Amino acid sequence: MEAVIPRPSSAPSPGVSHRDMANSIRALAMDAVEKANSGHPGMPMGMADVATVLFGRFLKFDPLHPHWPDRDRFVLSAGHGSMLLYALLYLTGYEEMTLDEIKRFRQLGSRTAGHPEYGHADGIETTTGPLGQGLANSVGMAIAERIMAARFGADLVDHRTYVIAGDGCLMEGISHEAISLAGHLKLNKLIVLFDDNHISIDGPTSLAVSDDQLARFRAAGWAAEAVDGQDAEAVAAALGRAQSADRPSLIACRTTIGYGAPKKAGTAAAHGSPLGAEEIAGARAKLGWPYPPFVVPDPILAAWRAIGQRGQPAFEAWQKRHAAHAERAEFDRRIDGDLLAAADLAINAVKKSVSAEAPKLATRQSSLKVIEALAPVLPELVGGSADLTGSNNTKAKDMVPVTSQNYGGTYIYYGVREHGMAAAMNGLALHGGIIPYGGTFLIFTDYCRPAIRLSALMGQRVIYVMTHDSIGQGEDGPTHQPIEHLAALRAMPNLLVFRPADTVETAECWQLALANRKGPSILALTRQALPTLRTQHTDANLCARGAYLLAPAEGKQRVTLIATGSEVSIAVEARAKLQAEGIGAAVVSLPCWQLFDRQPIAYREGVLGADGVRIAIEAAGPFGWERYIGADGGFVGMSGFGASAPGPDLYKHFGITADAAVAAVKERL
Ligand SMILES: Cc1ncc(C[n+]2csc(CCOP(=O)(O)OP(=O)(O)O)c2C)c(N)n1
Ligand SMILES: [Mg+2]
């Protein structure tokens, strides 16, 4: 049983040194890794001094109020060093992070997973592990802070984002996109502590990299300096300077990986395996930490708990300001992520007018119509594009850009940084108060995929507006024409992939993406114009069940044509041809596989037609379609890469036509 710790309200207990505090992190890390017989002791042992200074003297946090919106964010981008974070959360008194959890490091169902996982415990601000992602998330968090501060003022929003990143994070390409964007936007409340230990898994970093990181960050518009990361006062002084910088700050902390381990310190051997009994005994002696495994003596723990209480007055003062704030309700609504009813009204108004007017529009334009309708009633919607604003149609006319001069906008020019954009959107969503959406071409989901996967894993409401979704984009050719992307995205758990067929469906899919609070959504949209197929208005969202009968068969149903997006109108055309020959054919629009697969079997069978011929039409690869059409169904789509030519020519060339669908039916009747 843990001793009950009295909670002193002042500074750390006299007699407890910085070294004791840092050593408690080191010991917990090496002991937990040893017990789990797996994990990464080196990074926490090397960065223990830096983390002690950060948490002890700078970080604004309150373990009793871990969701306090104005807390500083701490992101452990070097997620393999998870024990550093778990140790800090335990030591400073986060209720959920008990000593038992530390002892259950890396075990099934524990809060202390191998890498920090968002949602497993309070104080874990984002899921990290894929190197570089945390750093890029932090840029989104820092942008969110500025946007929210511009809107609600410093009384409610005035916090910093701190990151610990390692050599690996800085070697990853995504780091470049992230630091470049942060420098451009002058995110001066973003502070990165670089674990400059010159070691990664393969050995000394000199094997693979010779970047001058300080020069690199400075070139991107950052303040950058190097300190001895084992010298608490030097780290504190650098953090002090970073507090008042007019730009984001990098502090390269020269550390020794596995600090204290007699033989393994400073080597890759300390990176990712248990140190072993002998080395741990040696480390205990060298560090002056004579206590048994998992024991942090009461005075030292009390000193840490005092640090955990340091933020209480700031929290209470914030609570008072919040209680008195005129816009408290709106602030809380945004932080809670609740939608206004006006959003649904706006969606329905779009549906109603377009079903009456029946315009011929590319769904990327349909999406802009929806964004135009939503922007005035959903101010927390923050859009953007990776340099394809005019192509993705992501910017509503009145949206003001977020710039270093004015953070009060709702549109972010992400530049040609798809991966950085996607990861920043995760940070925007995680921060709270913002619903991010961002655009690029669907083909470049490949450039975003690691971050999309984390949106899904973390259950974050991020909306990806991905246009030019097939060979229909035309002349740009096969490098720009998605083939396997829909299948690859559909394979990802907890991601809704929408491919709407017209403006009405686009509005419905937007509505569903906004309502999808526990996961990301992809809107796959066309470059080319499509007819309006839904000309009968209903407030009901027909896309909500994933698929529905768009056009029933006349007479006995012998054929079901199942299509998504731009191919639904081809299915409608094929149906007309079949009906003209007396063959009863129904058209099913299937904008979202994931939602359809959640429906009861009776609904699914009812929609797809229990017997008869099933033909799927989608201008993409066939992977996965067998689940709907069975082994004997027909697939009209792509079997290889596309080509460069006008879109309509490509549809003919690759045989994605109503005639091809009719032929596929006849082969099977
Ligand atoms: C994207 C990605 N690639 C590879 C890995 C596997 N990996 C984990 S840690 C690591 C080395 C990281 O080196 P560094 O950041 O210097 O960590 P240190 O050894 O100093 O703790 C690698 C390659 C990963 N987690 N993420
Ligand atoms: Mg390293």
XYZ file of C-alpha atoms and ligand atoms in Angstrom:
696
model
C 0.000 0.000 0.000
C 1.082 3.494 -0.775
C 1.728 5.747 2.180
C -0.680 8.622 2.545
C 1.275 11.708 1.703
C 0.603 14.949 3.499
C 0.214 17.705 0.933
C 2.408 20.656 1.803
C 1.304 23.809 0.091
C 4.728 25.380 -0.291
C 7.971 24.490 -2.021
C 9.614 21.026 -2.014
C 10.540 19.733 1.401
C 13.858 20.947 2.704
C 16.551 18.350 2.295
C 15.141 16.934 -0.937
C 17.504 17.801 -3.738
C 16.907 18.200 -7.433
C 19.012 15.089 -7.862
C 16.692 13.071 -5.579
C 13.700 14.198 -7.588
C 15.284 13.349 -10.922
C 16.584 10.050 -9.578
C 13.082 9.004 -8.614
C 12.131 9.223 -12.318
C 15.226 7.288 -13.311
C 14.601 4.555 -10.771
C 10.928 4.125 -11.627
C 11.823 3.929 -15.316
C 14.530 1.315 -14.948
C 12.519 -0.709 -12.430
C 9.318 -0.701 -14.500
C 11.173 -1.693 -17.660
C 12.974 -4.428 -15.759
C 9.716 -5.803 -14.325
C 7.984 -5.709 -17.705
C 11.098 -7.195 -19.249
C 10.588 -4.740 -22.079
C 10.660 -1.022 -22.667
C 12.993 1.941 -22.972
C 14.893 3.028 -19.870
C 17.530 5.197 -21.554
C 15.492 8.203 -22.571
C 13.736 8.759 -19.203
C 17.042 8.365 -17.379
C 18.718 10.890 -19.646
C 15.894 13.421 -19.617
C 14.996 13.129 -15.931
C 16.777 16.374 -15.068
C 15.083 18.311 -17.845
C 11.660 16.892 -16.948
C 12.147 17.686 -13.276
C 12.931 21.304 -14.087
C 10.024 21.571 -16.514
C 7.424 20.082 -14.187
C 8.962 21.512 -11.053
C 9.347 25.100 -12.108
C 7.521 25.860 -15.342
C 4.648 23.625 -16.399
C 1.222 25.006 -15.476
C -0.829 21.986 -14.503
C -3.065 20.623 -11.800
C -3.287 16.848 -11.443
C -6.656 17.234 -9.686
C -8.046 19.045 -12.758
C -6.376 17.304 -15.668
C -8.909 18.658 -18.181
C -8.493 22.284 -17.150
C -8.710 23.948 -20.569
C -6.007 26.485 -19.751
C -3.382 23.979 -18.594
C -0.058 23.910 -20.363
C 0.154 20.973 -22.726
C 3.039 18.550 -22.355
C 3.713 16.276 -25.319
C 6.184 13.429 -25.090
C 6.915 13.144 -28.779
C 9.636 10.592 -28.116
C 6.895 8.208 -27.023
C 9.186 5.247 -26.475
C 10.284 7.087 -23.343
C 6.756 6.620 -21.979
C 8.021 5.751 -18.497
C 9.206 9.342 -18.184
C 5.621 10.515 -18.541
C 4.111 7.790 -16.370
C 6.644 8.475 -13.633
C 5.858 12.202 -13.738
C 2.117 11.586 -13.609
C 2.479 9.236 -10.654
C 4.911 11.430 -8.782
C 2.925 14.642 -9.199
C -0.272 12.968 -8.047
C -2.534 12.178 -10.989
C -5.109 10.002 -9.305
C -5.331 7.341 -11.980
C -1.589 6.886 -12.249
C -0.992 4.731 -9.205
C 2.166 2.887 -8.300
C 0.315 -0.303 -9.262
C -0.097 1.052 -12.773
C 3.632 1.740 -12.913
C 4.220 -1.833 -11.854
C 1.888 -3.011 -14.610
C 3.879 -1.166 -17.279
C 3.180 -2.606 -20.745
C 0.618 -5.141 -19.468
C -2.813 -5.756 -20.926
C -5.409 -3.301 -19.671
C -2.960 -1.108 -17.769
C -2.895 2.658 -18.173
C 0.804 2.375 -18.823
C 0.941 1.033 -22.360
C 4.238 0.658 -24.181
C 3.757 4.072 -25.731
C 1.552 6.799 -24.258
C -1.983 6.329 -25.481
C -4.460 9.177 -25.414
C -7.426 8.266 -23.238
C -5.589 5.673 -21.161
C -4.836 8.143 -18.398
C -5.305 11.809 -17.624
C -2.204 13.770 -18.431
C -1.517 11.897 -21.651
C -2.272 14.667 -24.115
C -1.771 12.658 -27.295
C -0.775 9.225 -28.477
C 2.879 9.114 -29.386
C 5.220 6.427 -30.594
C 5.405 6.999 -34.326
C 8.309 9.416 -34.121
C 7.705 13.014 -35.104
C 3.920 12.868 -34.732
C 3.867 14.351 -31.249
C 5.984 17.274 -32.351
C 3.588 17.913 -35.225
C 0.546 17.516 -32.933
C 2.051 20.125 -30.660
C 2.076 22.637 -33.501
C -1.671 22.121 -33.850
C -2.120 22.499 -30.099
C -0.149 25.734 -30.115
C -2.207 27.049 -33.050
C -5.394 26.101 -31.218
C -4.238 28.023 -28.162
C -3.648 31.146 -30.248
C -6.993 30.844 -32.047
C -8.900 30.335 -28.820
C -6.994 33.148 -27.106
C -7.777 35.503 -29.981
C -11.448 34.654 -29.626
C -11.864 34.472 -25.844
C -8.962 36.506 -24.512
C -6.070 35.780 -22.188
C -8.368 35.592 -19.177
C -9.531 32.206 -20.400
C -6.781 31.067 -22.728
C -3.122 31.689 -22.025
C -1.008 28.586 -21.932
C 2.082 27.038 -23.441
C 2.824 23.824 -25.265
C 5.967 21.949 -24.231
C 7.412 19.052 -26.160
C 10.149 16.540 -25.536
C 11.463 15.256 -28.849
C 14.421 13.020 -29.581
C 16.867 12.524 -32.413
C 14.331 10.242 -34.064
C 11.571 12.867 -34.031
C 13.923 15.379 -35.625
C 15.119 12.952 -38.282
C 11.572 12.213 -39.411
C 10.408 14.231 -42.407
C 7.246 15.318 -40.623
C 9.360 17.319 -38.194
C 10.381 19.594 -40.997
C 6.809 20.364 -41.990
C 5.916 20.936 -38.359
C 8.760 23.257 -37.423
C 8.442 25.157 -40.667
C 4.751 25.842 -40.048
C 5.366 26.749 -36.412
C 8.120 29.168 -37.338
C 6.017 30.754 -40.045
C 3.128 31.285 -37.648
C 5.507 32.551 -34.925
C 4.061 30.223 -32.323
C 6.099 31.681 -29.507
C 4.338 29.678 -26.815
C 5.638 26.444 -28.294
C 8.801 25.187 -26.612
C 10.614 22.061 -27.724
C 13.126 20.333 -25.483
C 15.334 18.235 -27.711
C 16.867 15.167 -26.084
C 20.181 15.709 -27.781
C 21.835 12.460 -26.714
C 23.548 11.596 -29.996
C 22.186 8.052 -29.777
C 19.405 6.199 -31.525
C 18.783 2.491 -32.000
C 21.511 1.696 -34.483
C 24.151 3.458 -32.430
C 25.606 6.968 -32.506
C 23.482 9.323 -34.594
C 26.651 10.170 -36.525
C 26.010 6.954 -38.446
C 23.117 8.576 -40.218
C 22.772 12.285 -39.637
C 24.946 15.383 -39.427
C 22.334 18.128 -39.330
C 23.097 21.277 -37.414
C 19.775 21.261 -35.579
C 20.157 24.726 -34.111
C 20.831 26.205 -37.540
C 17.978 24.203 -38.978
C 15.458 25.472 -36.443
C 16.756 29.020 -36.690
C 16.361 28.862 -40.449
C 12.729 27.939 -39.866
C 12.208 31.006 -37.696
C 12.798 29.560 -34.253
C 14.886 30.691 -31.344
C 17.372 27.929 -30.666
C 20.035 27.300 -28.091
C 21.987 24.395 -26.676
C 22.408 23.590 -22.998
C 23.826 20.848 -20.839
C 20.695 18.797 -20.273
C 22.095 17.301 -17.121
C 22.522 20.767 -15.572
C 19.224 21.765 -13.985
C 20.109 25.425 -13.659
C 21.185 25.678 -17.284
C 17.937 24.066 -18.400
C 15.929 26.376 -16.152
C 17.710 29.434 -17.508
C 17.006 28.376 -21.096
C 13.370 27.681 -20.289
C 13.207 31.098 -18.699
C 14.475 32.732 -21.878
C 12.038 30.709 -23.966
C 9.119 32.079 -21.938
C 9.639 35.522 -23.394
C 10.734 34.627 -26.928
C 8.864 36.182 -29.829
C 9.068 32.916 -31.759
C 8.950 29.196 -31.014
C 11.907 27.908 -29.057
C 14.140 24.900 -29.391
C 16.310 23.980 -26.453
C 18.784 21.293 -27.429
C 19.528 19.535 -24.161
C 22.779 17.614 -24.372
C 22.103 14.514 -22.337
C 23.488 11.061 -21.736
C 21.113 8.264 -22.628
C 20.728 5.896 -19.673
C 22.331 8.461 -17.352
C 23.646 6.662 -14.291
C 23.939 3.196 -15.769
C 27.601 2.329 -15.249
C 28.264 0.434 -18.473
C 25.337 1.200 -20.753
C 25.005 4.976 -20.270
C 25.797 6.869 -23.424
C 25.278 3.840 -25.631
C 22.479 2.441 -27.739
C 22.328 -0.502 -25.316
C 20.384 1.783 -22.955
C 17.796 2.683 -25.579
C 15.251 -0.088 -25.674
C 15.885 -3.029 -23.410
C 15.918 -3.747 -19.705
C 19.241 -2.822 -18.173
C 19.573 -6.103 -16.275
C 20.004 -6.704 -12.547
C 23.711 -6.009 -12.423
C 23.536 -2.758 -14.366
C 20.584 -1.581 -12.293
C 22.454 -2.303 -9.063
C 25.375 -0.351 -10.467
C 23.113 2.527 -11.435
C 21.586 2.645 -7.938
C 25.065 2.929 -6.476
C 26.243 5.506 -8.980
C 23.133 7.663 -8.655
C 23.044 7.414 -4.884
C 19.611 5.802 -4.862
C 19.786 2.994 -2.316
C 16.035 2.307 -2.190
C 14.362 -0.933 -3.311
C 12.514 -1.153 -6.640
C 9.424 1.072 -6.890
C 10.077 2.741 -3.560
C 10.179 6.524 -3.562
C 10.866 7.619 0.009
C 8.139 9.733 1.585
C 10.012 13.036 1.699
C 10.877 12.779 -1.989
C 7.371 11.772 -2.960
C 6.037 14.597 -0.812
C 8.252 17.025 -2.661
C 6.871 15.777 -5.954
C 3.299 16.008 -4.677
C 4.017 19.574 -3.691
C 4.958 20.245 -7.273
C 1.632 18.694 -8.227
C -0.057 21.275 -6.039
C 1.852 24.193 -7.433
C -0.761 24.852 -10.120
C -3.719 24.937 -7.755
C -3.798 28.708 -7.191
C -3.568 29.321 -10.919
C -6.381 26.883 -11.492
C -8.549 28.530 -8.862
C -7.869 31.987 -10.235
C -8.790 30.751 -13.691
C -11.974 29.228 -12.324
C -12.976 32.607 -10.916
C -12.281 34.380 -14.192
C -14.174 31.676 -16.027
C -17.166 31.929 -13.702
C -17.340 35.672 -14.290
C -16.706 35.568 -18.022
C -19.467 36.886 -20.243
C -18.820 34.228 -22.874
C -18.416 31.355 -20.528
C -21.255 29.325 -22.049
C -19.928 29.604 -25.580
C -16.406 28.776 -24.395
C -17.656 25.694 -22.568
C -19.728 24.596 -25.538
C -16.721 24.702 -27.802
C -14.464 22.959 -25.321
C -17.108 20.254 -24.833
C -17.359 19.898 -28.611
C -21.142 20.220 -28.675
C -22.667 21.285 -31.963
C -25.247 24.031 -32.275
C -28.634 23.003 -33.626
C -28.091 25.713 -36.226
C -25.601 23.424 -37.957
C -28.297 20.859 -38.728
C -30.622 23.611 -39.899
C -27.927 24.905 -42.228
C -27.347 21.416 -43.645
C -31.050 20.918 -44.225
C -31.364 24.298 -45.906
C -28.613 23.312 -48.367
C -30.301 19.983 -49.031
C -33.653 21.616 -49.589
C -32.458 24.246 -52.028
C -30.270 21.928 -54.097
C -32.857 19.198 -54.323
C -35.190 21.817 -55.812
C -32.593 23.417 -58.103
C -30.859 20.137 -59.026
C -27.566 21.745 -60.043
C -24.788 19.884 -61.818
C -21.863 20.296 -59.453
C -18.621 18.586 -58.584
C -18.941 17.281 -55.048
C -15.922 19.404 -54.099
C -18.121 22.379 -55.012
C -21.029 20.844 -53.153
C -18.740 20.632 -50.144
C -17.930 24.327 -50.433
C -21.644 25.087 -50.460
C -21.927 23.198 -47.188
C -18.885 24.931 -45.704
C -20.326 28.323 -46.720
C -23.531 27.399 -44.911
C -21.782 26.043 -41.818
C -19.081 28.673 -41.317
C -21.363 31.411 -39.979
C -23.159 29.103 -37.546
C -20.232 26.905 -36.501
C -17.400 29.278 -35.611
C -15.309 26.463 -34.126
C -14.889 25.017 -37.599
C -11.294 25.730 -38.623
C -10.538 24.855 -42.210
C -7.465 24.682 -44.325
C -5.719 23.066 -47.215
C -2.243 21.911 -48.125
C -1.853 24.493 -50.865
C -4.900 23.375 -52.836
C -7.476 25.772 -51.465
C -8.948 26.598 -54.861
C -8.992 22.944 -55.916
C -10.262 21.464 -52.679
C -12.811 24.253 -52.323
C -12.155 24.405 -48.624
C -12.354 28.127 -47.953
C -15.624 29.903 -47.429
C -15.574 33.463 -48.723
C -15.698 35.121 -45.338
C -13.159 32.894 -43.647
C -10.197 34.936 -42.440
C -6.752 33.326 -42.569
C -4.887 32.531 -39.372
C -1.597 34.436 -39.573
C 1.202 35.429 -37.229
C -0.346 38.902 -37.215
C -3.884 37.745 -36.573
C -4.680 34.452 -34.956
C -8.355 35.312 -34.953
C -9.077 33.600 -38.265
C -10.650 30.272 -39.084
C -8.632 29.252 -42.120
C -5.111 27.844 -42.159
C -2.888 27.924 -45.206
C -0.957 24.769 -44.347
C 1.340 25.058 -47.354
C 2.506 21.965 -49.187
C 2.712 19.993 -45.959
C 0.048 17.274 -46.061
C 1.527 15.180 -43.297
C 2.127 18.177 -41.104
C -1.405 19.383 -41.759
C -2.971 16.085 -40.774
C -0.902 15.864 -37.597
C -1.578 19.519 -36.761
C -5.296 18.832 -37.147
C -4.935 16.072 -34.563
C -3.388 18.660 -32.277
C -6.183 21.162 -32.961
C -8.787 18.529 -32.139
C -6.960 17.268 -29.051
C -6.539 20.777 -27.705
C -10.280 21.251 -27.744
C -12.509 24.085 -28.819
C -11.931 23.519 -32.508
C -13.301 21.202 -35.173
C -10.568 20.982 -37.792
C -10.987 20.097 -41.436
C -8.336 20.187 -44.104
C -7.978 19.373 -47.747
C -5.671 17.877 -50.278
C -6.084 15.444 -53.180
C -7.349 11.990 -52.178
C -4.187 10.485 -53.667
C -2.178 12.322 -51.016
C -3.900 10.571 -48.161
C -0.757 8.494 -48.630
C 1.180 11.532 -47.441
C -1.127 11.899 -44.426
C -1.766 8.314 -43.559
C 0.299 7.970 -40.357
C -1.516 10.974 -38.905
C -4.923 9.824 -40.160
C -4.259 6.538 -38.410
C -3.605 8.409 -35.178
C -6.815 10.447 -35.590
C -8.586 7.103 -35.766
C -6.659 5.468 -32.933
C -7.231 8.471 -30.659
C -10.858 8.867 -31.707
C -10.491 12.483 -32.753
C -13.044 14.413 -34.792
C -10.868 15.445 -37.717
C -12.473 15.924 -41.116
C -10.358 15.240 -44.174
C -11.691 16.911 -47.321
C -10.066 14.848 -50.036
C -10.893 15.852 -53.573
C -10.034 14.639 -57.074
C -11.084 11.232 -55.917
C -10.677 9.064 -59.058
C -9.561 8.915 -62.689
C -12.359 11.444 -63.115
C -9.812 14.113 -62.201
C -8.398 13.499 -65.687
C -5.375 15.114 -67.219
C -3.051 15.073 -64.208
C -2.694 11.380 -64.872
C -1.934 8.258 -62.878
C 0.298 9.967 -60.310
C -2.770 11.918 -59.217
C -5.481 9.297 -59.656
C -6.374 7.291 -56.565
C -6.859 3.567 -57.195
C -6.247 1.626 -53.988
C -6.805 4.556 -51.645
C -10.465 4.015 -50.897
C -9.801 0.371 -50.035
C -6.776 1.296 -47.955
C -8.741 3.911 -46.035
C -11.734 1.598 -45.613
C -9.372 -0.920 -44.041
C -8.557 1.471 -41.208
C -10.510 0.930 -37.967
C -12.615 3.811 -36.648
C -12.359 5.903 -39.811
C -15.515 6.818 -41.701
C -14.863 7.036 -45.437
C -17.602 8.939 -47.265
C -17.999 9.091 -51.027
C -21.122 11.124 -51.728
C -22.884 11.010 -55.093
C -24.293 14.526 -55.325
C -24.747 17.736 -53.394
C -27.494 16.364 -51.175
C -25.389 13.388 -50.171
C -22.382 15.667 -49.674
C -24.394 17.746 -47.214
C -25.519 14.585 -45.433
C -21.973 13.213 -45.258
C -20.727 16.499 -43.810
C -23.486 16.263 -41.215
C -22.392 12.741 -40.311
C -18.724 13.727 -40.154
C -19.557 16.527 -37.726
C -21.675 14.178 -35.640
C -18.851 11.620 -35.578
C -17.360 12.902 -32.339
C -15.297 9.833 -31.615
C -13.371 9.494 -34.841
C -12.136 11.040 -38.046
C -13.937 11.142 -41.381
C -12.756 11.292 -44.942
C -14.876 13.022 -47.544
C -13.838 11.683 -50.960
C -15.034 14.265 -53.453
C -14.959 14.666 -57.196
C -13.237 17.165 -59.386
C -15.799 16.581 -62.149
C -19.396 17.793 -62.166
C -22.155 15.362 -61.211
C -25.927 15.568 -61.635
C -28.163 15.980 -58.604
C -29.768 12.596 -58.036
C -31.697 13.369 -54.863
C -34.416 15.736 -56.038
C -36.996 14.883 -53.372
C -36.159 16.759 -50.178
C -36.254 15.050 -46.829
C -34.749 16.268 -43.557
C -33.874 12.664 -42.803
C -30.219 11.854 -43.426
C -30.381 8.930 -45.848
C -26.610 8.451 -45.772
C -26.743 7.786 -42.025
C -27.193 4.052 -42.553
C -24.278 3.968 -44.979
C -26.310 2.811 -47.969
C -29.871 3.110 -49.151
C -32.077 2.264 -52.074
C -31.844 5.278 -54.355
C -34.012 3.887 -57.153
C -36.121 0.740 -56.728
C -36.615 -1.776 -59.524
C -39.751 -1.583 -61.587
C -41.288 -5.012 -61.678
C -39.387 -7.972 -60.244
C -35.944 -6.966 -59.003
C -33.414 -9.101 -60.861
C -30.433 -6.808 -60.558
C -28.921 -4.562 -57.889
C -26.481 -1.924 -59.066
C -24.365 -0.748 -56.146
C -22.259 2.359 -56.594
C -20.530 5.154 -54.724
C -19.893 8.807 -55.491
C -19.499 9.725 -59.133
C -20.473 6.246 -60.289
C -23.972 6.386 -58.812
C -25.150 8.420 -61.782
C -23.639 5.756 -64.082
C -25.641 3.160 -62.173
C -28.783 5.233 -62.654
C -28.098 5.360 -66.388
C -27.480 1.590 -66.516
C -30.706 0.995 -64.640
C -32.647 2.962 -67.248
C -31.134 0.825 -70.013
C -31.949 -2.399 -68.191
C -35.492 -1.329 -67.351
C -35.994 -0.389 -71.026
C -35.284 -4.034 -71.812
C -37.691 -5.184 -69.129
C -34.985 -6.176 -66.635
C -35.936 -4.979 -63.164
C -32.913 -3.202 -61.683
C -32.451 -1.244 -58.460
C -29.757 1.304 -57.678
C -28.149 1.411 -54.256
C -26.009 4.341 -53.246
C -23.328 3.241 -50.771
C -21.585 6.396 -49.566
C -20.129 4.877 -46.384
C -19.191 1.218 -45.971
C -18.451 1.507 -42.258
C -21.907 2.870 -41.417
C -23.585 0.316 -43.643
C -21.681 -2.560 -42.052
C -23.033 -1.488 -38.657
C -26.649 -2.026 -39.788
C -28.598 -5.152 -38.905
C -28.355 -7.923 -41.455
C -32.020 -7.530 -42.385
C -31.436 -3.930 -43.427
C -28.294 -4.796 -45.349
C -29.901 -7.705 -47.173
C -32.982 -5.594 -47.850
C -30.919 -2.863 -49.446
C -28.648 -5.129 -51.463
C -31.456 -7.416 -52.659
C -31.510 -10.940 -51.294
C -31.212 -12.640 -54.673
C -30.490 -11.660 -58.231
C -27.376 -10.230 -59.808
C -25.240 -7.711 -57.963
C -22.963 -5.335 -59.824
C -20.694 -2.826 -58.124
C -19.530 0.284 -59.922
C -16.672 2.316 -58.497
C -13.844 4.060 -60.348
C -11.231 2.470 -58.104
C -9.658 -0.922 -57.479
C -11.967 -3.853 -56.628
C -10.357 -4.733 -53.291
C -13.045 -5.368 -50.679
C -16.083 -5.246 -52.934
C -16.573 -9.012 -52.794
C -18.202 -8.559 -49.392
C -21.171 -6.888 -51.105
C -21.281 -8.564 -54.507
C -20.155 -12.059 -53.539
C -17.990 -14.337 -55.643
C -20.336 -14.228 -58.627
C -21.048 -10.506 -58.655
C -19.682 -8.110 -61.235
C -17.295 -5.232 -60.639
C -17.043 -2.300 -62.996
C -14.006 -0.256 -62.042
C -10.241 -0.135 -62.288
C -7.787 -3.010 -62.411
C -4.543 -1.036 -62.653
C -3.307 2.520 -62.704
C -5.059 5.292 -64.595
C -3.777 7.486 -67.405
C -3.471 11.092 -68.399
C -6.398 12.282 -70.529
C -9.647 14.159 -70.104
C -11.789 12.457 -67.448
C -14.680 11.452 -69.732
C -12.205 9.806 -72.145
C -10.731 7.839 -69.269
C -14.134 6.550 -68.158
C -14.656 5.237 -71.703
C -11.100 3.936 -72.010
C -11.264 1.991 -68.769
C -14.812 0.828 -69.433
C -16.515 2.444 -66.468
C -19.748 3.108 -68.296
C -23.424 2.275 -68.152
C -22.970 -0.041 -71.144
C -20.221 -1.940 -69.343
C -22.506 -2.330 -66.349
C -25.327 -3.592 -68.576
C -22.940 -6.076 -70.206
C -21.793 -7.287 -66.784
C -25.440 -7.851 -65.856
C -26.217 -9.785 -69.017
C -23.219 -12.080 -68.548
C -24.748 -13.087 -65.252
C -28.486 -13.283 -65.937
C 8.119 6.489 -37.338
C 8.918 5.606 -36.464
N 9.957 4.932 -36.975
C 10.664 4.081 -36.228
C 10.349 3.892 -34.921
C 11.125 2.900 -34.083
N 11.996 3.623 -33.127
C 11.613 3.856 -31.877
S 12.711 4.753 -31.013
C 13.741 4.833 -32.349
C 15.049 5.562 -32.242
C 14.794 6.909 -31.789
O 15.979 7.539 -31.478
P 15.940 8.739 -30.471
O 14.780 9.595 -30.729
O 17.262 9.358 -30.512
O 15.670 8.030 -29.090
P 16.717 7.634 -27.974
O 17.436 6.412 -28.465
O 17.628 8.769 -27.809
O 15.879 7.344 -26.797
C 13.192 4.172 -33.437
C 13.877 4.047 -34.740
C 9.260 4.622 -34.405
N 8.862 4.509 -33.140
N 8.582 5.486 -35.182
Mg 18.628 9.921 -29.217
